[in-house]
Short mmCIF file of C-alpha atoms in Angstrom, two decimals:
data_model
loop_
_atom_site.label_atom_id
_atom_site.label_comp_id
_atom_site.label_asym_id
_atom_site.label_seq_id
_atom_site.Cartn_x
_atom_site.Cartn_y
_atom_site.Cartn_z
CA UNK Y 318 108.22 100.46 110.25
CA UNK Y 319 109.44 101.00 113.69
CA UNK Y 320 110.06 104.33 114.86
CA UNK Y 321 113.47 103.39 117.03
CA UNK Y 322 114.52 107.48 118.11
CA UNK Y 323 113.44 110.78 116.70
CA UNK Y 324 115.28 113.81 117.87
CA UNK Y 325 112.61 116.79 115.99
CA UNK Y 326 114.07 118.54 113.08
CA UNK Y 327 117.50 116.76 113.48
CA UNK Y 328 117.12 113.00 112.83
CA UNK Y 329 115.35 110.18 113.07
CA UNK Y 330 116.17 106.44 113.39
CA UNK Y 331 113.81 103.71 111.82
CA UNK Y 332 113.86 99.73 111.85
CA UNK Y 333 112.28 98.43 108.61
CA UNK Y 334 110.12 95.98 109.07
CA UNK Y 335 108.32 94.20 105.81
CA UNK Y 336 108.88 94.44 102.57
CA UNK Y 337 106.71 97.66 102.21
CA UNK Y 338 108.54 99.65 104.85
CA UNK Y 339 111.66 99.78 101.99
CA UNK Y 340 108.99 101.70 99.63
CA UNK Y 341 108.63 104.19 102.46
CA UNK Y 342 112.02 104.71 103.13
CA UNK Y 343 113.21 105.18 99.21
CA UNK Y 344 110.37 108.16 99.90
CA UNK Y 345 111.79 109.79 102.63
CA UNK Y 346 115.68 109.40 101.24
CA UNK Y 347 117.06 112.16 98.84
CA UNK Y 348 119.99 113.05 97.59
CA UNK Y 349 122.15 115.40 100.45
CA UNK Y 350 120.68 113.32 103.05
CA UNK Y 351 123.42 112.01 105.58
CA UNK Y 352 122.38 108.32 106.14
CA UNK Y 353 124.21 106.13 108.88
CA UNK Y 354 123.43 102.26 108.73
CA UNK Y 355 125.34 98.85 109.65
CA UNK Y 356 126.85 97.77 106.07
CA UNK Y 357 129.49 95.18 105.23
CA UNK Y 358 133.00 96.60 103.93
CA UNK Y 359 136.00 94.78 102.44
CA UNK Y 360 139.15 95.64 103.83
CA UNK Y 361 142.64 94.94 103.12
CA UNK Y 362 145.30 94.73 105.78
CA UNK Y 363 149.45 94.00 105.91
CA UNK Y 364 150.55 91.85 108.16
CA UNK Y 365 154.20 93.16 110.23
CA UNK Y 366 155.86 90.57 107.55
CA UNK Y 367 154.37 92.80 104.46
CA UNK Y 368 152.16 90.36 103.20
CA UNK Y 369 148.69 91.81 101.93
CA UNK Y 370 145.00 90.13 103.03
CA UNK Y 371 141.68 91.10 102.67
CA UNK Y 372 138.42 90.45 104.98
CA UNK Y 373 134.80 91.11 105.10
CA UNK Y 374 134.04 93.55 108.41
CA UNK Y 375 130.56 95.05 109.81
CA UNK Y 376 131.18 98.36 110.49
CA UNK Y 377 128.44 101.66 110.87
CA UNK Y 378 129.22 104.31 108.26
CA UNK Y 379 127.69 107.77 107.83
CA UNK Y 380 126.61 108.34 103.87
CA UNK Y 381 126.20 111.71 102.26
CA UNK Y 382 123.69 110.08 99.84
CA UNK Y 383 124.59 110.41 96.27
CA UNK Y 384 122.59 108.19 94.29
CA UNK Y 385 119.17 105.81 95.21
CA UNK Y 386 118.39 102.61 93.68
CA UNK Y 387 115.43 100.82 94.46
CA UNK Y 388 114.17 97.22 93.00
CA UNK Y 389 110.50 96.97 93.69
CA UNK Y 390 109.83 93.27 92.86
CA UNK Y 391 112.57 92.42 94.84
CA UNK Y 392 111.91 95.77 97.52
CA UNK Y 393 115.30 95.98 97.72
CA UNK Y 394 117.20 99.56 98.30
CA UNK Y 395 120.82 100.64 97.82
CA UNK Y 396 122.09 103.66 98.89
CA UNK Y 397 125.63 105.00 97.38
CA UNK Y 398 127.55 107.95 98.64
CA UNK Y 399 130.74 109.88 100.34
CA UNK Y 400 131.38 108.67 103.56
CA UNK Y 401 131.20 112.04 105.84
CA UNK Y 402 132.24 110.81 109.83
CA UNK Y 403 136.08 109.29 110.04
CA UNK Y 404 136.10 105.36 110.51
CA UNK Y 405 138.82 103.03 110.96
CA UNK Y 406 137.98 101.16 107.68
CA UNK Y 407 136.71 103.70 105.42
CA UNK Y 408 138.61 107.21 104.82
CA UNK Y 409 136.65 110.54 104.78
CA UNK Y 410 135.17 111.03 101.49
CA UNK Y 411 135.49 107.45 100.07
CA UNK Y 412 132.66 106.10 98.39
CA UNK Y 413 130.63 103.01 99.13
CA UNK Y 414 127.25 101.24 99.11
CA UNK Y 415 125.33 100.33 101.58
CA UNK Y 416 122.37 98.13 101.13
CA UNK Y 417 119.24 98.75 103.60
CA UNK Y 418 118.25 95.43 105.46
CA UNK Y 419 114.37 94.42 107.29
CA UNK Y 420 114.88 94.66 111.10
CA UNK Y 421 118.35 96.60 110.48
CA UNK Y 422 117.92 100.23 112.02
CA UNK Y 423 119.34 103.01 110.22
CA UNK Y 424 119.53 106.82 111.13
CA UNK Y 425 118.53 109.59 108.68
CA UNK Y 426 119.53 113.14 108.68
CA UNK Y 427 118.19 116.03 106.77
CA UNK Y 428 118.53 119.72 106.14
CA UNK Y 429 115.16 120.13 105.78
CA UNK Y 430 112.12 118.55 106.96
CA UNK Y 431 108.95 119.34 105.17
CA UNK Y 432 105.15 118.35 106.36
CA UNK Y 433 105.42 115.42 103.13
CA UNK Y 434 108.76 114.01 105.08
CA UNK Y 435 107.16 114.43 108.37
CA UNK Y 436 103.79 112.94 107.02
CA UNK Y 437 105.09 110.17 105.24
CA UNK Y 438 107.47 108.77 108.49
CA UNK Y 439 103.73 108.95 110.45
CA UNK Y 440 102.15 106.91 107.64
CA UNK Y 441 105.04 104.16 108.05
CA UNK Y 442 105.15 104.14 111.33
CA UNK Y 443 101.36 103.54 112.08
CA UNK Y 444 100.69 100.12 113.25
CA UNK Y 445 97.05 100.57 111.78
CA UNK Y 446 98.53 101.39 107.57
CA UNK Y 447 99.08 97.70 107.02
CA UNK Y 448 97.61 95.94 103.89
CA UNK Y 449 93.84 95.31 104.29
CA UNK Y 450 93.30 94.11 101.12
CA UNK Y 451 94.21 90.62 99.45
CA UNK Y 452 93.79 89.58 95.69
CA UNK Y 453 94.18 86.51 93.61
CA UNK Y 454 93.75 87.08 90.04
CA UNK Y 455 93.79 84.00 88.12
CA UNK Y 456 93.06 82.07 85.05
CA UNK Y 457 93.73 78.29 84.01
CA UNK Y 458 97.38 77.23 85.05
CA UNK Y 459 97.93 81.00 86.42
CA UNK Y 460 97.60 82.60 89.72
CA UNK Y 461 99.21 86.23 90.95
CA UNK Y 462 98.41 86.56 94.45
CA UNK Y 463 98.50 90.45 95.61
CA UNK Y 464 98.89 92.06 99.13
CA UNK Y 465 97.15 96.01 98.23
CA UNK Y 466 98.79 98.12 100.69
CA UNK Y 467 98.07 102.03 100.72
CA UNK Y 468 101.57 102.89 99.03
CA UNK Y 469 101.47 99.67 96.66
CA UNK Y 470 100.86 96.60 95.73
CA UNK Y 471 102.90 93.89 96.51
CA UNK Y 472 102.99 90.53 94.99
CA UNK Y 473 103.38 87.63 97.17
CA UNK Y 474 103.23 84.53 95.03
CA UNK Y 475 103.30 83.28 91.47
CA UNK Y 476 101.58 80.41 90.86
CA UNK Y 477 102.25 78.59 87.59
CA UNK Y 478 101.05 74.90 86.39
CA UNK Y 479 100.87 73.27 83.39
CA UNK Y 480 97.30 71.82 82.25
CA UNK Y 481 96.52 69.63 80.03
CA UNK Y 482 93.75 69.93 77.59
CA UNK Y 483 90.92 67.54 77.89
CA UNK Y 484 90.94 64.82 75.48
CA UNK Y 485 88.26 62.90 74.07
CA UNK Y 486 86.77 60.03 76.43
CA UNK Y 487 88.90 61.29 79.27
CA UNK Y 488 89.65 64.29 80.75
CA UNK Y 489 91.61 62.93 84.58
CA UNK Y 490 94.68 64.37 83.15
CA UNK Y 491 93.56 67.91 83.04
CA UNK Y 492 91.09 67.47 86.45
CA UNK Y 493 94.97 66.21 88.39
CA UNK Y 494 96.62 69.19 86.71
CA UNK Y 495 93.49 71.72 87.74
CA UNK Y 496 93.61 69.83 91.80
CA UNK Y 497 97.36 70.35 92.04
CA UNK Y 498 97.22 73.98 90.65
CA UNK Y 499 94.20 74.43 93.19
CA UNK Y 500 96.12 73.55 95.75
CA UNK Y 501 99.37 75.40 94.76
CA UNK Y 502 97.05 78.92 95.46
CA UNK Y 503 95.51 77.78 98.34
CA UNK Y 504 98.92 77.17 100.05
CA UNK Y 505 100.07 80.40 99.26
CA UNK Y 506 96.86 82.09 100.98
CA UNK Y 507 97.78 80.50 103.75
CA UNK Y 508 101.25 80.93 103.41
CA UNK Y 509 101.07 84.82 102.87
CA UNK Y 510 97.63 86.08 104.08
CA UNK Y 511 97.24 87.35 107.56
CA UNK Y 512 93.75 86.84 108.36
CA UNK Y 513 94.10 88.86 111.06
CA UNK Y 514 94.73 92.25 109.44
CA UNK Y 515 92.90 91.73 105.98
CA UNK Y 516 89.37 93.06 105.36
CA UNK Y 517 88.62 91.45 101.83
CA UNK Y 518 90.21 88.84 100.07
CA UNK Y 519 89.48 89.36 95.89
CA UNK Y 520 89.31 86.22 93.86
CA UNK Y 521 88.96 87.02 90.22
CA UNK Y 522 89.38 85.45 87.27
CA UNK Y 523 87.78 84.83 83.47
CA UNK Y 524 84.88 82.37 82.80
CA UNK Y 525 84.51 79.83 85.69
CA UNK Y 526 87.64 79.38 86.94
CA UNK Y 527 87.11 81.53 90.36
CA UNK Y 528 83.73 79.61 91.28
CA UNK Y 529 85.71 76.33 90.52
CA UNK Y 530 88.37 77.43 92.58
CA UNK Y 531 86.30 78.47 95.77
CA UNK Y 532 84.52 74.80 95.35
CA UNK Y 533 88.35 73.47 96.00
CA UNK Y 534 88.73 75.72 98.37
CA UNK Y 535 86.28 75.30 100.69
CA UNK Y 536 86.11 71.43 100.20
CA UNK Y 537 89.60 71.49 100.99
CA UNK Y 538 88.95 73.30 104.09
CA UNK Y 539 86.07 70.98 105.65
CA UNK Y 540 88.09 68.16 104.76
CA UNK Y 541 91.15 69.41 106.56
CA UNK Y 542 89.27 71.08 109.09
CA UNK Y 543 90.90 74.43 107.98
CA UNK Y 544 89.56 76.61 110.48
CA UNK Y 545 91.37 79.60 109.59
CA UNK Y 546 89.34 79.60 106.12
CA UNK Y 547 85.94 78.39 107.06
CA UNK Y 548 85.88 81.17 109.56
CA UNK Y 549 87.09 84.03 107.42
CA UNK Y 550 84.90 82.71 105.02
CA UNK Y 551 82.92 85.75 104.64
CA UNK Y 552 86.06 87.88 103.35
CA UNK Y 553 85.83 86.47 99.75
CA UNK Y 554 84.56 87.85 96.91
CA UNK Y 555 83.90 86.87 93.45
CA UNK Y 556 85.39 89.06 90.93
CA UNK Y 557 85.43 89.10 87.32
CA UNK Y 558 88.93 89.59 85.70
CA UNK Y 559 89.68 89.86 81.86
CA UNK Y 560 92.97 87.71 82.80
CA UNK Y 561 94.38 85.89 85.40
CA UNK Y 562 97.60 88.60 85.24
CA UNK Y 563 98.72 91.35 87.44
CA UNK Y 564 97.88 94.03 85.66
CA UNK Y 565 93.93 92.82 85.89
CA UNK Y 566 94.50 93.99 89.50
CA UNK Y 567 93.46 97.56 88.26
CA UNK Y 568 90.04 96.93 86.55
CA UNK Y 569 89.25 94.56 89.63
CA UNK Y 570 89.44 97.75 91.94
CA UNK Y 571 87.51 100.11 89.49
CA UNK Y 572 84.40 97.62 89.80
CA UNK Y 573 81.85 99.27 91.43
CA UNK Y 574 80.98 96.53 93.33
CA UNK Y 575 84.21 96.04 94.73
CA UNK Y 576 84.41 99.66 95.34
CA UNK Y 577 81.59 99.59 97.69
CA UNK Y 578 82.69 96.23 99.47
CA UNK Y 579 86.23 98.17 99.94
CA UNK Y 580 84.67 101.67 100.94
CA UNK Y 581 86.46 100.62 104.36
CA UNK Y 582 89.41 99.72 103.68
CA UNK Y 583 92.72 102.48 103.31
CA UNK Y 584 93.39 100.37 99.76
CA UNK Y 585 89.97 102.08 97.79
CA UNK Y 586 90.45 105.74 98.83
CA UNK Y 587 92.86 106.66 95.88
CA UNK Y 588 91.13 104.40 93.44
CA UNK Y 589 87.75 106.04 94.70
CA UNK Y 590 89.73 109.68 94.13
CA UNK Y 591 90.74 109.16 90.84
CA UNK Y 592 87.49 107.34 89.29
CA UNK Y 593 85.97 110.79 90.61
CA UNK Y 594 88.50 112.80 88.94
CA UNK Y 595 87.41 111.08 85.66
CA UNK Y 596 83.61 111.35 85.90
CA UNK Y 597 84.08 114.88 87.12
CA UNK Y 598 86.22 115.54 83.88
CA UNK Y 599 83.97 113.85 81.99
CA UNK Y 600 80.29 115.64 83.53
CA UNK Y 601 81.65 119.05 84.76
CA UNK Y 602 85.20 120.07 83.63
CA UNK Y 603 85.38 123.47 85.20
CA UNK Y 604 85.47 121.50 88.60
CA UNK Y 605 88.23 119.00 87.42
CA UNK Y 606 91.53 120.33 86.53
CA UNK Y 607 95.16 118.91 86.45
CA UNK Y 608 98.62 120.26 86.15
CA UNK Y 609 100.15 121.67 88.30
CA UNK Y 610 100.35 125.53 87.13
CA UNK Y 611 96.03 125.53 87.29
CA UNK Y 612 95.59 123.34 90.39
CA UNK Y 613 97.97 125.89 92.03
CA UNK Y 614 95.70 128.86 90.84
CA UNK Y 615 93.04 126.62 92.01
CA UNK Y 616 94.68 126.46 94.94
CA UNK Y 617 95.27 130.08 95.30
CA UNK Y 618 91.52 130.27 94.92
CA UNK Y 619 90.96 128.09 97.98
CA UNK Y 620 88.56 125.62 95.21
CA UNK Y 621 90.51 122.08 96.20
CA UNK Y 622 88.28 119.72 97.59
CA UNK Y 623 90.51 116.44 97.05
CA UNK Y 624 94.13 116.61 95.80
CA UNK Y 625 95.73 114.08 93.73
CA UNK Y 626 99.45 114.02 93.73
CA UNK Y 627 102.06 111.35 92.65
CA UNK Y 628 104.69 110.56 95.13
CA UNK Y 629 107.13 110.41 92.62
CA UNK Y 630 107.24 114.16 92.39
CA UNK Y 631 108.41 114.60 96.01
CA UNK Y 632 111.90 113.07 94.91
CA UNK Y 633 112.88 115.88 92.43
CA UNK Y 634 116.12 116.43 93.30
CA UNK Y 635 115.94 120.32 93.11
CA UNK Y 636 114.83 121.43 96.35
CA UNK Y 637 112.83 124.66 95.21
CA UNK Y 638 110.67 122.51 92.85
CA UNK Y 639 110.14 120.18 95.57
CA UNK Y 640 108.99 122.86 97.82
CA UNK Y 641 106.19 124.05 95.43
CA UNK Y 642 104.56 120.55 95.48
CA UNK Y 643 105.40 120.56 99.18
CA UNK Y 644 103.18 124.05 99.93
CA UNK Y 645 100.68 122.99 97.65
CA UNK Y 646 99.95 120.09 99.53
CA UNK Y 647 100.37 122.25 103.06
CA UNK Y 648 97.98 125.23 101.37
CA UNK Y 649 95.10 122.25 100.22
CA UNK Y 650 95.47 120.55 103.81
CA UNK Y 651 94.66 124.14 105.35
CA UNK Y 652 92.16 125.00 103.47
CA UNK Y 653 90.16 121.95 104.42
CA UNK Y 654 90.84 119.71 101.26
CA UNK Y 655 91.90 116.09 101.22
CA UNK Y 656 95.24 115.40 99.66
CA UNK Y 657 96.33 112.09 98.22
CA UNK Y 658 99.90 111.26 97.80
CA UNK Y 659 100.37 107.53 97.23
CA UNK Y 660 99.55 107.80 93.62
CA UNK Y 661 102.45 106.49 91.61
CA UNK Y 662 100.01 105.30 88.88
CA UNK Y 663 100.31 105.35 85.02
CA UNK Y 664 96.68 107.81 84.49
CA UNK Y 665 98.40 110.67 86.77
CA UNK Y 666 101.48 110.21 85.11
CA UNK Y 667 99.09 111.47 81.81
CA UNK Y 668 98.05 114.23 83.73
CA UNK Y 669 101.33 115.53 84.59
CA UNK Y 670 101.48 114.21 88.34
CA UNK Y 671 98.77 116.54 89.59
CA UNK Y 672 95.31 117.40 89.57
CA UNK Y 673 92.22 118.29 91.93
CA UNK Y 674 88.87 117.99 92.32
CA UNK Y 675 87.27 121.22 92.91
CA UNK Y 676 84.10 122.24 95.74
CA UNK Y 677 82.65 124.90 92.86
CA UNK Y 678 83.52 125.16 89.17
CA UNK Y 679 85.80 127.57 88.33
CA UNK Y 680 86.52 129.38 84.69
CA UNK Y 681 88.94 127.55 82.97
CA UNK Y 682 92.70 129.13 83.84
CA UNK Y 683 93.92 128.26 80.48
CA UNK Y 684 91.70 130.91 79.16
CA UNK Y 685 93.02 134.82 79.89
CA UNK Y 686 90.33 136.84 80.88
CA UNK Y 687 88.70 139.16 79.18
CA UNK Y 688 88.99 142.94 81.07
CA UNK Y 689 87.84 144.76 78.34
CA UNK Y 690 84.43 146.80 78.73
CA UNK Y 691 82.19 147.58 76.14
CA UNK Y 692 81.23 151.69 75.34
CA UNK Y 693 78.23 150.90 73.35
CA UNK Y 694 75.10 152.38 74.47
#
């Protein structure tokens, strides 16, 4: 994301830039925002002999934003609302849809900007937040490659191939099949893998078919004289995967071996956070605790050490629930504890959106206490 102007607790303007930059801005957009962006708009005009035609013009609108759709296979984000500044092809108050575009700047305006906003347009906007972590998660005739960025995962390519089973006395029908899938996956890492920018490259699969793969691979590379691979060589690692779908992605970054190899990359944080949470649950509950009415009292009793907070709870429409995730996050940060916010997963979902590992145990807050003393002698 480029940061184009920024004019402090007014507006800002930002040029997206990849695919993940439209993930940041469905983040920072709510509903009331004013939004001005380049968008296409049909109009109809009559000629000075009363006949009626339409065309197709660019103008620049100003959106109060009404409602926020975002694909996130295709990272696409529409944005439909009242238009609020006069134009010469759009009337005051008419409705219409503009749909955000990479390298298109837009301008966003807000009535309040709160340290999540504020933190979140930083995040974007820093060259270094890029995805530093690559994936290929495969099986037989099946390949997902995955860019892990700190907000999300992104999938790049789909590779899908017939093969053939091996028959009896001959088997060059399923080795073609295997070669061309092979070399299906290893266009795409070349196609969408910046060696330049990621740290590990995950290749994981069931049974053999990684270690067969990396044979290809690297054959394939001396015979070509691939020098991009041979010399990021070293960035692969051999994973192993239940399945060769996208949802393997998740046990793949749990593995504590992987875990270690990733320690330095922005990608293993949250899953680091999280697989804490869990043993910390599991070994000593009075220091783990989640919802969001006992990590506030934890809060309150300045316990945090690490926060864990879905995202999708800073896009609740009503501002004065929004503003109690917004100070929790602001009263953790103070206090010297480590909030994480890009945590749109399924497990923190479960645990109502927010929970926190605690620096001392704590009695548990579901329990009243007991201020009763005792007269006996």
């Amino acid at each position: 994301m480029k940061l184009v102007e920024r004019m402090p607790r007014v507006q800002v303007t930002l040029m997206p830039e990849e695919a993940e930059d439209m993930w940041h801005t469905y983040n920072l957009l709510q509903i009331g925002d004013s939004l001005m962006a380049s968008t296409i708009r049909k109009v109809q005009t009559e000629s000075s002999t009363g006949s009626v035609g339409s065309s197709r013009v660019r103008t620049t609108l100003c959106l109060c934003v009404d409602t926020i759709d975002f694909d996130s296979q295709a990272c696409q984000l529409r944005v439909k609302g009242t238009n609020i500044q006069e134009n010469q092809y759009v009337k005051m108050g008419a409705y219409h849809t503009i749909e955000l575009e990479l390298n298109r700047k837009f301008t966003l305006a807000k009535k309040i900007w709160d340290s999540v906003v504020l933190d979140r347009i930083e995040q974007a906007c820093d060259p270094t937040q890029k995805a530093d972590v690559a994936a290929v998660v495969m099986q037989e005739g099946l390949a997902n490659l995955v860019l892990v960025t700190p907000a999300m995962t992104l999938l790049r390519a789909k590779v899908e191939v017939t093969i053939p089973r091996k028959r009896r006395g001959s088997c060059t029908q399923h080795e073609k099949a295997l070669d061309r899938f092979y070399e299906a996956v290893m266009q795409g890492i070349l196609r969408h893998i910046n060696f330049d920018v990621v740290k590990c490259i995950l290749v994981a699969s069931p049974g053999f078919v990684k270690d067969q793969f990396m044979a290809y691979l690297f054959r394939e590379a001396v015979r070509q004289d691939s020098k991009i691979l041979l010399e990021n060589r070293p960035k692969f690692m051999l994973v192993h995967s239940s399945s060769g779908h996208k949802y393997s992605l998740k046990e793949i970054l749990c593995d504590p071996a992987v875990t270690a190899r990733l320690s330095d990359t922005k990608a293993a944080g949250e899953v680091k956070a999280l697989e804490d949470f869990y043993k910390m649950l599991q070994h000593e509950p009075d220091r783990a605790f989640y919802g969001l009415a006992h990590v506030e009292k934890a809060s309150e009793a300045l316990a945090i050490d690490i926060l864990l907070i879905s995202d999708k709870l800073f896009r609740h429409q009503d501002v004065a629930t929004r503003s109690r995730y917004v100070r929790l996050v602001d009263n953790v940060r103070d206090n010297g504890g480590t909030p994480h916010l890009s945590l749109p997963c399924t497990e923190l979902t479960q645990l109502s959106g927010v929970a926190a590992i605690l620096r001392f145990p704590i009695a548990d807050l579901s329990e009243p206490e007991d201020d009763s003393t005792s007269d006996e002698d």
